[in-house]
Coordinates of C-alpha atoms in Angstrom, one line a residue:
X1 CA 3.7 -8.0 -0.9
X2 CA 1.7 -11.2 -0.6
X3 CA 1.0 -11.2 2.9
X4 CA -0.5 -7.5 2.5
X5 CA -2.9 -8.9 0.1
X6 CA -4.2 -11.3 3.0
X7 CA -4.1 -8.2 5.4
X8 CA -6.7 -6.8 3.5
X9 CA -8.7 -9.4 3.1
X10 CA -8.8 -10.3 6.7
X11 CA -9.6 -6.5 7.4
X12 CA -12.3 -6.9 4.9
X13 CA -13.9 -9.9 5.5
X14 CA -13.6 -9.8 9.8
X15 CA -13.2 -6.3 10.1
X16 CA -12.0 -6.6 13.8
X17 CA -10.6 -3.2 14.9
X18 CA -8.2 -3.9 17.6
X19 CA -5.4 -2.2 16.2
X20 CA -3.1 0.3 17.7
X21 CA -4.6 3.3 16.2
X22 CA -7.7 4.4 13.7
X23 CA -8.8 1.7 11.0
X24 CA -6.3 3.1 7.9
X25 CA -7.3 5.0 5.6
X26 CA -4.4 4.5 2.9
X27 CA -1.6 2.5 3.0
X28 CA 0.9 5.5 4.7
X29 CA -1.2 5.6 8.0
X30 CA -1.0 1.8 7.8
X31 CA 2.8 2.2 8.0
X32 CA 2.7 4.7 10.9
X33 CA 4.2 7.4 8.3
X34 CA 3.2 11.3 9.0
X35 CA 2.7 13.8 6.2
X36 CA 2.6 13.4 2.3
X37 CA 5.5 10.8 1.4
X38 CA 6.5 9.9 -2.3
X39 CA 9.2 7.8 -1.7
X40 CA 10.9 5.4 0.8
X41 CA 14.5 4.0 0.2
X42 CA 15.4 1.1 2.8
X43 CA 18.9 -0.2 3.6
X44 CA 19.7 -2.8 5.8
X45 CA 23.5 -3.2 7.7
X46 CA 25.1 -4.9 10.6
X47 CA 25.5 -2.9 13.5
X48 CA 28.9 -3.6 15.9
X49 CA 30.0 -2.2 18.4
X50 CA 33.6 -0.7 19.0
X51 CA 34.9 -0.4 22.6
X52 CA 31.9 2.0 23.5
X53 CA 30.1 3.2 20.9
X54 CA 28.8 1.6 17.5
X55 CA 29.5 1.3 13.9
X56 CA 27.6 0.4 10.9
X57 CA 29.2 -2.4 8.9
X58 CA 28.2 -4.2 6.0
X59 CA 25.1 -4.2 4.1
X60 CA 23.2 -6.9 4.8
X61 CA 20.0 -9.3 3.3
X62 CA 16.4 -8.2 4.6
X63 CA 15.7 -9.9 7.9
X64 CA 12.4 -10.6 8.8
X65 CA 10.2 -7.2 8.3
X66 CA 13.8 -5.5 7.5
X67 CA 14.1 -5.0 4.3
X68 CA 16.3 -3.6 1.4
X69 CA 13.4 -1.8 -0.4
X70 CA 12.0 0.7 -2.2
X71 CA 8.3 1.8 -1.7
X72 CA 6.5 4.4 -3.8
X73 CA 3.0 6.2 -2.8
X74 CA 0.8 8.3 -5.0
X75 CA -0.8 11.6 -3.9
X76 CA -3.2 9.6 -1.9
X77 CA -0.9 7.9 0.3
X78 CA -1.6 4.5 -1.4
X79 CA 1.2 2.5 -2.7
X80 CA 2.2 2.4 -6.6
X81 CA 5.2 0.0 -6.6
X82 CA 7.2 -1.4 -4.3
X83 CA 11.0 -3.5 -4.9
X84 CA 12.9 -5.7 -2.4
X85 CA 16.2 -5.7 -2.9
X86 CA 19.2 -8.2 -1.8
X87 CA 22.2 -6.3 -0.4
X88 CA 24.7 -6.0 -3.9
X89 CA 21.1 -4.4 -5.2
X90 CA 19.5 -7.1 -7.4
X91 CA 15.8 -6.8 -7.3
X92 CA 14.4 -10.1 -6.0
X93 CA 10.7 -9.0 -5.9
X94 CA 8.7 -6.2 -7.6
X95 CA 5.2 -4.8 -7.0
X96 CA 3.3 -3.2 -9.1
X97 CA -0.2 -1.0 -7.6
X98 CA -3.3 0.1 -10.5
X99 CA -5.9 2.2 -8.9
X100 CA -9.1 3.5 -10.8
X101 CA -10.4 7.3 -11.0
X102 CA -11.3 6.6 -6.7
X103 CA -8.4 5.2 -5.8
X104 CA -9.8 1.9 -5.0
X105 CA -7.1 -0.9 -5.8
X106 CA -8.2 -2.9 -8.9
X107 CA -4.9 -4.6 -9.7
X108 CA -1.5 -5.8 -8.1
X109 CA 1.3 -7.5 -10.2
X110 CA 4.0 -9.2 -8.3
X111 CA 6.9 -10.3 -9.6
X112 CA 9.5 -13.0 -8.0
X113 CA 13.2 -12.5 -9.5
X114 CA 14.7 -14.6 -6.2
X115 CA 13.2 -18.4 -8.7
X116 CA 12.1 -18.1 -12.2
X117 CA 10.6 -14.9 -12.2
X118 CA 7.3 -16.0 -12.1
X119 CA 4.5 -13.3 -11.9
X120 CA 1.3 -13.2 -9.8
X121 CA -1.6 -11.5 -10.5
X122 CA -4.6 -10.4 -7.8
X123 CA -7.7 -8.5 -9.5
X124 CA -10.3 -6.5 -7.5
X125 CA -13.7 -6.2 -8.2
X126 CA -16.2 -3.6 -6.4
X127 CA -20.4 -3.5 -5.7
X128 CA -22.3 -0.2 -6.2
X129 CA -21.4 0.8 -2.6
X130 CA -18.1 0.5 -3.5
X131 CA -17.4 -2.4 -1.4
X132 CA -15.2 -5.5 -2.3
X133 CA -17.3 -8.0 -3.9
X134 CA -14.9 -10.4 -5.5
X135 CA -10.7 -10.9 -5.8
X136 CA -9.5 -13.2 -8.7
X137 CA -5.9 -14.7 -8.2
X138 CA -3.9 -15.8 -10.7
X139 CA -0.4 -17.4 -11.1
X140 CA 1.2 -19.2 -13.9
X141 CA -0.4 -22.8 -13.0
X142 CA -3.5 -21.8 -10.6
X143 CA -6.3 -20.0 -10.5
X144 CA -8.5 -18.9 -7.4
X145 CA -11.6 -16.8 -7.8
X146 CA -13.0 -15.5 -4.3
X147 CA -16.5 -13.8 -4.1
X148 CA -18.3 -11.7 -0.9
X149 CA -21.6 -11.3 -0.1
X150 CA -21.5 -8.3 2.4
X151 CA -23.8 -6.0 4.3
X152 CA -22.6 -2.1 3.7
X153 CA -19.8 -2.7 6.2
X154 CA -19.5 -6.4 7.0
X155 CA -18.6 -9.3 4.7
X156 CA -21.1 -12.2 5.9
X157 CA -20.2 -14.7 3.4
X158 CA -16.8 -15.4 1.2
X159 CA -16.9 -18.4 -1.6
X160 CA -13.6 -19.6 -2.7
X161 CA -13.8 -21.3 -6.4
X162 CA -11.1 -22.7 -7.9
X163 CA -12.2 -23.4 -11.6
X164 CA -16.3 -24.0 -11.0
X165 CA -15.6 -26.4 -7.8
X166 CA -15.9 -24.6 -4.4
X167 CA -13.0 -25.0 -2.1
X168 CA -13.8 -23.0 0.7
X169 CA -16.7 -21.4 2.2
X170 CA -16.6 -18.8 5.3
X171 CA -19.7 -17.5 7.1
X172 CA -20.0 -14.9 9.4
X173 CA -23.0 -14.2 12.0
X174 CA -22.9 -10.3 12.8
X175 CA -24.7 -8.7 15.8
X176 CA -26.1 -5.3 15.8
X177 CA -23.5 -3.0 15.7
X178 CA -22.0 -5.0 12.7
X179 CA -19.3 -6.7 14.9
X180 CA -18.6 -10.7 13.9
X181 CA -19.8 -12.9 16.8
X182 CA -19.6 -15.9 14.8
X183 CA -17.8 -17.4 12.1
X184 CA -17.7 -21.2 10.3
X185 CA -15.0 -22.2 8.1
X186 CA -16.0 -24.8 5.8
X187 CA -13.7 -27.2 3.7
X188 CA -16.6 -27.5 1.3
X189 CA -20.2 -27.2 1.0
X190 CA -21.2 -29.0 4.5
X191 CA -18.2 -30.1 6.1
X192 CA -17.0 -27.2 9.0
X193 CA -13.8 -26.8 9.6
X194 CA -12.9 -24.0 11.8
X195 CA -15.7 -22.5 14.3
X196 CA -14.9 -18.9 16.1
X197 CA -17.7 -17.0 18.4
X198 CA -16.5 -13.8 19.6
X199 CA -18.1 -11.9 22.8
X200 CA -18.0 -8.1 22.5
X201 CA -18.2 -5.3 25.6
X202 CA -18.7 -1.7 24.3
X203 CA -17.6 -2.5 20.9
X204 CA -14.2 -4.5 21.9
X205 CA -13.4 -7.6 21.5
X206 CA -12.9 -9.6 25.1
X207 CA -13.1 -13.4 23.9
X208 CA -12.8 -15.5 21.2
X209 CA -12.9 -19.1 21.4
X210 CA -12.5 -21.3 18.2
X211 CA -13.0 -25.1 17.8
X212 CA -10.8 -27.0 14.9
X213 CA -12.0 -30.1 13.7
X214 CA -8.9 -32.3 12.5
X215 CA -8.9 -36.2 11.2
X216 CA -7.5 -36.8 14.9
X217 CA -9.7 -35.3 16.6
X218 CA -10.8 -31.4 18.0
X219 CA -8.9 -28.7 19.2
X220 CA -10.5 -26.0 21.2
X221 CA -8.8 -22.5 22.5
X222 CA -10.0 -19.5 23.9
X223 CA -8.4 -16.3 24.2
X224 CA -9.5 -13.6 26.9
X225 CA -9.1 -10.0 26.1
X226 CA -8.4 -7.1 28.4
X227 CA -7.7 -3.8 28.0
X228 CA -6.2 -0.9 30.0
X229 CA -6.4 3.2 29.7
X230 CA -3.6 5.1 31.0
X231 CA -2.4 2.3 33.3
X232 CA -0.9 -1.2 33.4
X233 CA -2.1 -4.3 34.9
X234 CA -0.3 -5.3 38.4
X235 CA 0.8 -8.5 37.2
X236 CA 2.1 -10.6 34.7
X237 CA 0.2 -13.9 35.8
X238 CA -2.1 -16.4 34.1
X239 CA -4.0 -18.9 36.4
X240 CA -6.8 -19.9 33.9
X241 CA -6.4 -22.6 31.4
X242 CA -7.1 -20.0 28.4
X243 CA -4.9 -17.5 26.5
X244 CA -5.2 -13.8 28.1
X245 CA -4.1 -10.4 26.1
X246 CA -3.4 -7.4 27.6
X247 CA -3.6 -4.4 25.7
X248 CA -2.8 -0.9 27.6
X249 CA -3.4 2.7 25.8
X250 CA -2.0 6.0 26.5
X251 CA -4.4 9.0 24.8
X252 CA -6.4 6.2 23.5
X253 CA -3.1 4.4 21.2
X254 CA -1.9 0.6 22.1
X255 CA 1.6 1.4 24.1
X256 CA 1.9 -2.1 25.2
X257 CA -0.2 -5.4 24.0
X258 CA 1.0 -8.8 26.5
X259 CA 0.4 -12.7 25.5
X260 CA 0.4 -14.4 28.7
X261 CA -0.4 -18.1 27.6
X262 CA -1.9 -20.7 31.3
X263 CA 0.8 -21.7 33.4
X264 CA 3.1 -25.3 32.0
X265 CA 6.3 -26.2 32.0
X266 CA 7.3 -24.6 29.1
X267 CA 4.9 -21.6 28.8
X268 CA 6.3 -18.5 27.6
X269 CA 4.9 -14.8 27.5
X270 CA 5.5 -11.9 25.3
X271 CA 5.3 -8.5 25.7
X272 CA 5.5 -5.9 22.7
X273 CA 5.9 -2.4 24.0
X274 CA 5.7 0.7 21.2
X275 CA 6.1 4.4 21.0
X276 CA 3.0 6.7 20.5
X277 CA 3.5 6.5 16.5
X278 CA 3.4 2.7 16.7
X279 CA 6.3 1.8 16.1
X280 CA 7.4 -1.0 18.0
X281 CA 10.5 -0.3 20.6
X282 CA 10.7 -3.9 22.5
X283 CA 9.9 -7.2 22.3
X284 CA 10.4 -9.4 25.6
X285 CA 9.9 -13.4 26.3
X286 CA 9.5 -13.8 29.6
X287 CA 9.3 -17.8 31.0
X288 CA 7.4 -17.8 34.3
X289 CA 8.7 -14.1 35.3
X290 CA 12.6 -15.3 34.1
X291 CA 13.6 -12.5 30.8
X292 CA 14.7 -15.2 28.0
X293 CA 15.5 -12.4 25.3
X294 CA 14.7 -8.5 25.0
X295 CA 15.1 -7.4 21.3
X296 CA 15.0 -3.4 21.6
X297 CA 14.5 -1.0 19.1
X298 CA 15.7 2.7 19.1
X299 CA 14.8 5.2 16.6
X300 CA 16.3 8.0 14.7
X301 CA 13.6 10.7 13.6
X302 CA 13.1 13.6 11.1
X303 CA 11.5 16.6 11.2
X304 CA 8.2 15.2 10.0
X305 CA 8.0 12.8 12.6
X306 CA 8.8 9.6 10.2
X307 CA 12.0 7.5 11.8
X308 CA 15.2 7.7 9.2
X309 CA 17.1 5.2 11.1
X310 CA 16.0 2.1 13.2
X311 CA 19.0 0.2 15.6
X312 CA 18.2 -3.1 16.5
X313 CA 19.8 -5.0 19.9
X314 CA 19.0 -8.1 21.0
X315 CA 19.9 -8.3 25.1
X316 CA 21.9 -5.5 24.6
X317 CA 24.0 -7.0 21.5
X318 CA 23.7 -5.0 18.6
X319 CA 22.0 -6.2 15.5
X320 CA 21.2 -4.3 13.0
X321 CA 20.4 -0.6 11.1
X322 CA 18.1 0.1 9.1
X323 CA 18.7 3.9 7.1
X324 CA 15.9 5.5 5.4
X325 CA 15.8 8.1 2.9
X326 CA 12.3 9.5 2.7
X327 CA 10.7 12.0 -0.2
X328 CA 8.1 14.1 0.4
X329 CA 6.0 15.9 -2.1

């Protein structure tokens, strides 16, 4: 649950809303799940096919965001443990949630049983508008203390200690309606590392370019947003030298979101296509209008609206099924 640490702290400290539905509110609607769930049991299997139809095999290792898992939510929707599983049932990671009386996150535990069962330790602290103000990690050899100096809604300055020495400092230049237009990543107290202006049009996002300054020498990209309503773009075709993403909405919820990198020899776009609940249903690579692959996802649902089984094809092969047993209070 490491990378859902960093999730929140980029939400927190860029607060870019570009998402395919609402900022969350609790970690539930973050996981596109509908109605008050307690528990969520995750198996993982290979999927084959016989002469027409298919079969579920084996139980399989989590692959990618597949996982053998178990997640638990409180009455809030926020998560109180969470185990990953290998496929004879050993638990290889555990992850444990500690909320105070407002249900603001003020601890996560996570063990690692896969090596030597080493434990990490993330602490949350809170300002008197209830806004993050400082995370201290710890693990069994390091330390790393991170501190915000925010606005009521906007983070415009993070500090990273490690011991008393600053390792990182991150600035952020808001305009009016709170939205970052400017951020410098510095290595230490002077030297900038990473520079990224954004340009914004009726509060979205429609470019970003950033500047990377490296011992050989600077890298610069930009990346061009546009966005659709109700309707898709004519053409899959790039013939600028930036990055351009499409993002098309049906009743105002990302259905479709294209990477369509300049024109090369090698360039290669993507498409992700997902259902109104955001779950995603197909993932394409497309090299200069030639399909390379189409992974394809089809969904099982329950009366609540929450999928209970996810089959996975990649061009058409099958893959893998994922069965989930949810509990609802």
């Amino acid at each position: 649950m490491r990378a859902r640490f960093f999730s929140i702290l980029i939400i927190l400290t860029l607060a870019i809303s570009c998402g395919k539905k609402v900022v969350p509110k609790n970690d539930l609607t973050q996981a596109n799940f509908n109605g008050k769930v307690k528990k969520v049991k995750s198996q993982l299997y290979e999927l084959v096919q016989v002469n027409d139809t298919f079969r579920i095999s084996q139980k399989v290792n989590s692959r990618s965001e597949d996982k053998n898992e178990l997640l638990e939510y409180n009455q809030n929707g926020n998560l109180v443990t969470s185990k990953e599983f290998l496929s004879n049932g050993s638990v290889i990671n555990y992850s444990d949630y500690k909320y105070d009386q407002d249900n603001k996150l003020i601890k996560l535990e996570e063990t690692d049983n896969y090596g030597k069962g080493s434990k990490i330790t993330y602490e949350y602290f809170y300002n008197e508008n209830d806004s993050l103000s400082k995370v201290i990690f710890r693990s069994d050899k390091y330390e790393r203390t991170m501190k915000f100096d925010r606005t009521k809604k906007r983070t415009i300055k993070r500090t990273d200690f490690i011991e008393d020495t600053i390792a990182a400092i991150y600035v952020s230049k808001l305009d009016r309606n709170q939205n970052p237009i400017k951020q410098i990543e510095y290595q230490d107290t002077e030297t900038p590392y990473k520079i990224t202006e954004r340009t914004y049009e009726n509060e979205r996002l429609v470019n970003e370019k950033t500047k990377q300054f490296r011992k050989w020498g600077t890298i610069e990209d930009e990346v061009i947003f546009e966005y659709f309503k109700n309707g898709y773009p004519s053409e899959l075709e790039n013939s600028s030298t930036n990055t351009i993403i499409q993002k098309i909405y049906k009743n105002n919820i990302e259905i479709e979101e294209r990477w369509i990198p300049p024109k090369s020899e090698h360039s290669i776009a993507t498409i992700r296509k997902f259902n109104l609940n955001g779950d995603l249903i197909e993932h394409m690579r497309i090299d200069q209008n030639d399909t390379l692959d189409i992974w394809q996802n089809k969904y099982k649902f329950d009366s609540n609206g929450n999928w209970i089984k996810k089959f996975s094809f990649k061009n058409e092969k099958p893959l893998t099924v994922i069965v989930r047993e949810i509990e609802y209070y």
